[in-house]
PDB file of C-alpha atoms in Angstrom:
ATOM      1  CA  UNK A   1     -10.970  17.309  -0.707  1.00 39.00           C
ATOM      2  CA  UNK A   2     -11.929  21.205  -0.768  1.00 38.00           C
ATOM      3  CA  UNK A   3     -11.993  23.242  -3.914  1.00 40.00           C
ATOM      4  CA  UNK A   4      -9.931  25.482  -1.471  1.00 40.00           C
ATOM      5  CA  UNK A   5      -7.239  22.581  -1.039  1.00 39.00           C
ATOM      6  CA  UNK A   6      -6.902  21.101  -4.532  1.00 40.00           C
ATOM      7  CA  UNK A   7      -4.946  24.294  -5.606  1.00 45.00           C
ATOM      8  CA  UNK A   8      -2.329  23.343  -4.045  1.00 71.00           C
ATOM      9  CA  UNK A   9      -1.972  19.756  -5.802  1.00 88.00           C
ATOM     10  CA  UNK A  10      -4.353  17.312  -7.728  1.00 92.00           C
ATOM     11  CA  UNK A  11      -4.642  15.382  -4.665  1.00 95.00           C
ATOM     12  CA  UNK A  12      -4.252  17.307  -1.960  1.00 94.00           C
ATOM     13  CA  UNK A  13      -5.678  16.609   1.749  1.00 93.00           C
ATOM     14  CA  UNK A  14      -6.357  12.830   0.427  1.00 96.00           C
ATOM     15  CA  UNK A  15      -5.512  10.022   2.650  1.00 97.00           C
ATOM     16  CA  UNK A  16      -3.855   7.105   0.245  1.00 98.00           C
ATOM     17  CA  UNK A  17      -2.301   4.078   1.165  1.00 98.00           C
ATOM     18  CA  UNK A  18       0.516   2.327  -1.257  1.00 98.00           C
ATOM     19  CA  UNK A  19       1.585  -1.450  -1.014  1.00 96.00           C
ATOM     20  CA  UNK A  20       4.460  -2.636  -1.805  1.00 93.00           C
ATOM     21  CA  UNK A  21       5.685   1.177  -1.673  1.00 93.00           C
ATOM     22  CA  UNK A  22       9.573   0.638  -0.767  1.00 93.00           C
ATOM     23  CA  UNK A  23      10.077  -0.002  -4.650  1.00 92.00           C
ATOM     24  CA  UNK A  24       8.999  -0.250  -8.397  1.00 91.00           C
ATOM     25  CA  UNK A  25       5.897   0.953  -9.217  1.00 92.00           C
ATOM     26  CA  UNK A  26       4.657   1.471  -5.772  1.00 94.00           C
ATOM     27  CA  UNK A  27       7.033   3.223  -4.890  1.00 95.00           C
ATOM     28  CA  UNK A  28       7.016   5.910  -7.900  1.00 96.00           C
ATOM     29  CA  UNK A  29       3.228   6.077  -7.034  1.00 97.00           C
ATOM     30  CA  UNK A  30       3.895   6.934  -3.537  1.00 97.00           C
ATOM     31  CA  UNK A  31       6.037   9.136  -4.211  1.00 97.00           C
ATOM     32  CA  UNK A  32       3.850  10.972  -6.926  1.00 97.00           C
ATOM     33  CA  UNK A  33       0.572  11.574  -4.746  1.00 97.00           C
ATOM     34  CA  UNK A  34       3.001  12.719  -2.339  1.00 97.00           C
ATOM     35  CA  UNK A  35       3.991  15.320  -4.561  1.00 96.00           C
ATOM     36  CA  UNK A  36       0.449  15.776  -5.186  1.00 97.00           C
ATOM     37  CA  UNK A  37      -0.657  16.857  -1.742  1.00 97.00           C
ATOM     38  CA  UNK A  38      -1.817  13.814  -0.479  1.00 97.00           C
ATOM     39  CA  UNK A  39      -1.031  11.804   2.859  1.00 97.00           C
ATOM     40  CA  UNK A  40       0.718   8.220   2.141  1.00 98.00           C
ATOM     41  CA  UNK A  41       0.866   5.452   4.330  1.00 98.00           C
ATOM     42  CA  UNK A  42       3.444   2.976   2.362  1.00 97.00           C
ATOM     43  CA  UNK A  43       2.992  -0.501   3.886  1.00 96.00           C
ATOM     44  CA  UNK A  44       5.892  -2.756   3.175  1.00 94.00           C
ATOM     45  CA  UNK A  45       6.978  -6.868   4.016  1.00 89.00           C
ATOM     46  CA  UNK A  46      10.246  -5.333   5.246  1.00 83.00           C
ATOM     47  CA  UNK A  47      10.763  -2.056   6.450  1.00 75.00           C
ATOM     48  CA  UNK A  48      14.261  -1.225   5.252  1.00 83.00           C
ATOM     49  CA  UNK A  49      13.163   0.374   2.217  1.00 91.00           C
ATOM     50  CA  UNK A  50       9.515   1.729   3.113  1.00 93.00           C
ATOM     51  CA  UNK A  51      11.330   3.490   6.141  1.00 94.00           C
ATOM     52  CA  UNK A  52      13.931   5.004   3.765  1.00 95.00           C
ATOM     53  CA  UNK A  53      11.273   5.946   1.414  1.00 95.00           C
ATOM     54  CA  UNK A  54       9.396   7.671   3.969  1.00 96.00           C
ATOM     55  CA  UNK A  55      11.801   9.495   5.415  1.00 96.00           C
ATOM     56  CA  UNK A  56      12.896  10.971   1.848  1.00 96.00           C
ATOM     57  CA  UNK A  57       9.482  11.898   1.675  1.00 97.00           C
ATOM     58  CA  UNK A  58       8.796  13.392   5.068  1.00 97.00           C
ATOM     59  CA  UNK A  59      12.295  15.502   4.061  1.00 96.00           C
ATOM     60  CA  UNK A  60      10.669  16.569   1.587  1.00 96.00           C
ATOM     61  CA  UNK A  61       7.781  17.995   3.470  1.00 96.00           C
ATOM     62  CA  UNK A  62       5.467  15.175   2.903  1.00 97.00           C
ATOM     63  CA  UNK A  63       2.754  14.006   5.056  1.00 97.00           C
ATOM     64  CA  UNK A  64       4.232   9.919   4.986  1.00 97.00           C
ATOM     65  CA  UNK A  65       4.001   6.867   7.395  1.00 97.00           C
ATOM     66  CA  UNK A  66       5.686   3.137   6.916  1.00 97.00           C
ATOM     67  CA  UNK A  67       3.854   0.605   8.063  1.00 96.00           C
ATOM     68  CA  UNK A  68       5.866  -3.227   8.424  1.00 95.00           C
ATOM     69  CA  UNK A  69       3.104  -6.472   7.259  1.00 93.00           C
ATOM     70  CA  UNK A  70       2.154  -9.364   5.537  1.00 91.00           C
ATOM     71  CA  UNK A  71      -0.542  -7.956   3.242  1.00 92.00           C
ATOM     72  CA  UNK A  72      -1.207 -11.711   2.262  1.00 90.00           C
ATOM     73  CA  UNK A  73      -2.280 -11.857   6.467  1.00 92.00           C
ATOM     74  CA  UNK A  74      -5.911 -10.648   7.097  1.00 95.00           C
ATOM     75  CA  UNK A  75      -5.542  -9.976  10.525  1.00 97.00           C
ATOM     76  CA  UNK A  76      -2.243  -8.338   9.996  1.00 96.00           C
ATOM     77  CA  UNK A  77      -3.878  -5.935   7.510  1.00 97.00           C
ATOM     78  CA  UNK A  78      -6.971  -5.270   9.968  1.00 97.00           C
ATOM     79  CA  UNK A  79      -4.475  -4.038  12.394  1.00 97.00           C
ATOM     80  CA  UNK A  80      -3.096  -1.626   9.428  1.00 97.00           C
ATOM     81  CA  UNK A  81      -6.747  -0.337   8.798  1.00 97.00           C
ATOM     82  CA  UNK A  82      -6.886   0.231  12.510  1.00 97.00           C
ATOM     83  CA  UNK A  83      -3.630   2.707  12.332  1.00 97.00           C
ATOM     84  CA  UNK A  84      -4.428   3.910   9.329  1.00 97.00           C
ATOM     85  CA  UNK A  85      -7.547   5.536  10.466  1.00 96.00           C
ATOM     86  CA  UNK A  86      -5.871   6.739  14.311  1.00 96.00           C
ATOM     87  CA  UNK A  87      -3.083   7.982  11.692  1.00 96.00           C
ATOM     88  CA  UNK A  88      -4.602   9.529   8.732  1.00 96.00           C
ATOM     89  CA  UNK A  89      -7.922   9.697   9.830  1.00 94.00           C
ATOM     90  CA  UNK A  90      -9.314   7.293   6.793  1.00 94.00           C
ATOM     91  CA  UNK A  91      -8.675   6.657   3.755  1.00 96.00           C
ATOM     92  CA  UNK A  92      -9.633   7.592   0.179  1.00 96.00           C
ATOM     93  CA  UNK A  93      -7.409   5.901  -2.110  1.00 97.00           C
ATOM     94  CA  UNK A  94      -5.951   2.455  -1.602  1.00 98.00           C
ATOM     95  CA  UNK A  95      -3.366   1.450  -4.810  1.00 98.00           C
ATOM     96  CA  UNK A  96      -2.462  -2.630  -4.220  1.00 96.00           C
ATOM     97  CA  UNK A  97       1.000  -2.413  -5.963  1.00 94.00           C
ATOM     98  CA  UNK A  98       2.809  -5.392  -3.339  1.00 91.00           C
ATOM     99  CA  UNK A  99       4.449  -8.487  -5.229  1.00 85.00           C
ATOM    100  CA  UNK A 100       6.641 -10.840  -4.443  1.00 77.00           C
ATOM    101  CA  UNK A 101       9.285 -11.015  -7.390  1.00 66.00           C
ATOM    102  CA  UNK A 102      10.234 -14.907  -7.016  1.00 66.00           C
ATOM    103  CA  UNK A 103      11.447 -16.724 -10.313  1.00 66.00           C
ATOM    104  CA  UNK A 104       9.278 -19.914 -11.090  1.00 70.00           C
ATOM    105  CA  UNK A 105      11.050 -22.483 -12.460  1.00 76.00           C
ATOM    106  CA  UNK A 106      11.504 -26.256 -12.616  1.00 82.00           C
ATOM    107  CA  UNK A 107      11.553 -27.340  -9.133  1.00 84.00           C
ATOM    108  CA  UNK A 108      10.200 -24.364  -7.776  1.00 84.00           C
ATOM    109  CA  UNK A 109       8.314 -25.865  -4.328  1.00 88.00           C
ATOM    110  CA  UNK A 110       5.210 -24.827  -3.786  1.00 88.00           C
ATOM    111  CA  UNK A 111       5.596 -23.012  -0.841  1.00 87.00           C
ATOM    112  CA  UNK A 112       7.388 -20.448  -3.031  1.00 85.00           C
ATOM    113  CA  UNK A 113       4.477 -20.266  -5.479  1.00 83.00           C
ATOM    114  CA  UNK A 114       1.963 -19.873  -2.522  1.00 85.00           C
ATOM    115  CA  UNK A 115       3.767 -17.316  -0.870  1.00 84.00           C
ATOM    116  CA  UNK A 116       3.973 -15.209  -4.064  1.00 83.00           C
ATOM    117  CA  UNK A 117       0.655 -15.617  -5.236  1.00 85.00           C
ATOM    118  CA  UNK A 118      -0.480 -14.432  -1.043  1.00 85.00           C
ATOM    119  CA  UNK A 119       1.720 -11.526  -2.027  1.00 84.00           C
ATOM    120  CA  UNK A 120       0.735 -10.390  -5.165  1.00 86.00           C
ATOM    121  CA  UNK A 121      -2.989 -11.499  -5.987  1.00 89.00           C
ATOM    122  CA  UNK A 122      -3.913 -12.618  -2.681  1.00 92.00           C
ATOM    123  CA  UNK A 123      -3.532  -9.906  -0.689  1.00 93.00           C
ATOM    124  CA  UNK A 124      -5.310  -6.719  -3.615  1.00 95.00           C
ATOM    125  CA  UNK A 125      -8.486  -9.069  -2.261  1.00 96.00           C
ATOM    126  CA  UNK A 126      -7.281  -8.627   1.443  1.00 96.00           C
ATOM    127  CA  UNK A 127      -6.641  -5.060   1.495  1.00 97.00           C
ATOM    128  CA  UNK A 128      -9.124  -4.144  -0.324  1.00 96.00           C
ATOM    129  CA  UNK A 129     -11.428  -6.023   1.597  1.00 96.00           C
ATOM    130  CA  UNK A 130     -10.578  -4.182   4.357  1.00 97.00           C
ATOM    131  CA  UNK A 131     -10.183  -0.824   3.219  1.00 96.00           C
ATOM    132  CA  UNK A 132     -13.705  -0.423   1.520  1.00 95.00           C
ATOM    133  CA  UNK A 133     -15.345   0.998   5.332  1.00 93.00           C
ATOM    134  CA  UNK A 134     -13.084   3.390   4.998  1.00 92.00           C
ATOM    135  CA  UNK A 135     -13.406   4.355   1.377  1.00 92.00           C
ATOM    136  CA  UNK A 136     -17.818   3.673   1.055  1.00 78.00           C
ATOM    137  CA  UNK A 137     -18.249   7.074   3.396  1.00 70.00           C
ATOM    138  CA  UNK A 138     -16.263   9.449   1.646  1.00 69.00           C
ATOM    139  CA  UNK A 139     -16.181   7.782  -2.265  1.00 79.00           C
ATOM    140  CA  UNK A 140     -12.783   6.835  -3.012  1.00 91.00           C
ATOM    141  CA  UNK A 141     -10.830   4.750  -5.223  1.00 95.00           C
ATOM    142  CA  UNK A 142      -9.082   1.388  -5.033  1.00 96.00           C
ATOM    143  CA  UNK A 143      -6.163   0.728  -7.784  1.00 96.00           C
ATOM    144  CA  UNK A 144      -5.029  -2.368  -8.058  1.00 95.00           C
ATOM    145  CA  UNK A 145      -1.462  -3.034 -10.611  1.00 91.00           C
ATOM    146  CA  UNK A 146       1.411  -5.234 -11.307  1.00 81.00           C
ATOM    147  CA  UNK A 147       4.266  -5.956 -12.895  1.00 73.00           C
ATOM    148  CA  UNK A 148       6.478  -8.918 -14.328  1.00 64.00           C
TER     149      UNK A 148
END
């Protein structure tokens, strides 16, 4: 970011990408370093809400892209860095706000449990991971949050 281009928001001309950015948290945080200036790629399980959300945001006159994954999949989320960096052109903030919001409970099979800890604490590693190439040349920052 230029001097030049931060007067026009905190974060403007950065490149961040939001998971889990459809709802919750994610979404508020997309939707505030949109406001911000920056570019947001929202990467969602399902695309229902992540295209809805970027199309508020795009109406808006926000820079905003939805992508559909599996964060919990590496290759799935290689593929994302790939598009990311033909979309954006890099990236220098990566917030890891995805979670799968299953109920554990007596008789919960572990399948369940599996595919919410891939969701939640499995995939910050993942993304991450894979977004530091993009992030070690410029600086940037990796967030990582949840929620109950």
């Amino acid at each position: 970011m230029t001097e030049e281009s931060s007067a026009a928001g905190a974060l403007a001309g950065a490149r961040a990408l939001v998971t889990g950015g459809a709802s919750g948290i994610g979404r508020a945080t997309a939707f505030s370093f949109a406001r911000q200036g920056a570019a947001v790629a929202i990467a969602v399980l399902v695309g229902d809400g992540g295209a809805a959300a970027r199309d508020e945001l795009r109406a808006a006159g926000h820079d905003a892209h939805c992508f559909v994954l599996d964060v919990g999949e590496p290759d799935a989320v290689d593929q994302l860095m790939d598009e990311i960096a033909d979309t954006l052109g890099g990236l220098d903030v990566v917030v890891n706000a995805a979670g799968q919001p299953t109920a554990y409970r007596e008789g919960t099979p572990l399948e369940v449990w599996r595919r919410g800890l891939d969701q939640t604490l499995t995939s910050v590693m993942i993304v991450s991971r894979a977004a530091i190439p993009m992030l070690v040349d410029g600086g940037g920052a990796i967030v990582n949050q949840s929620s109950t």
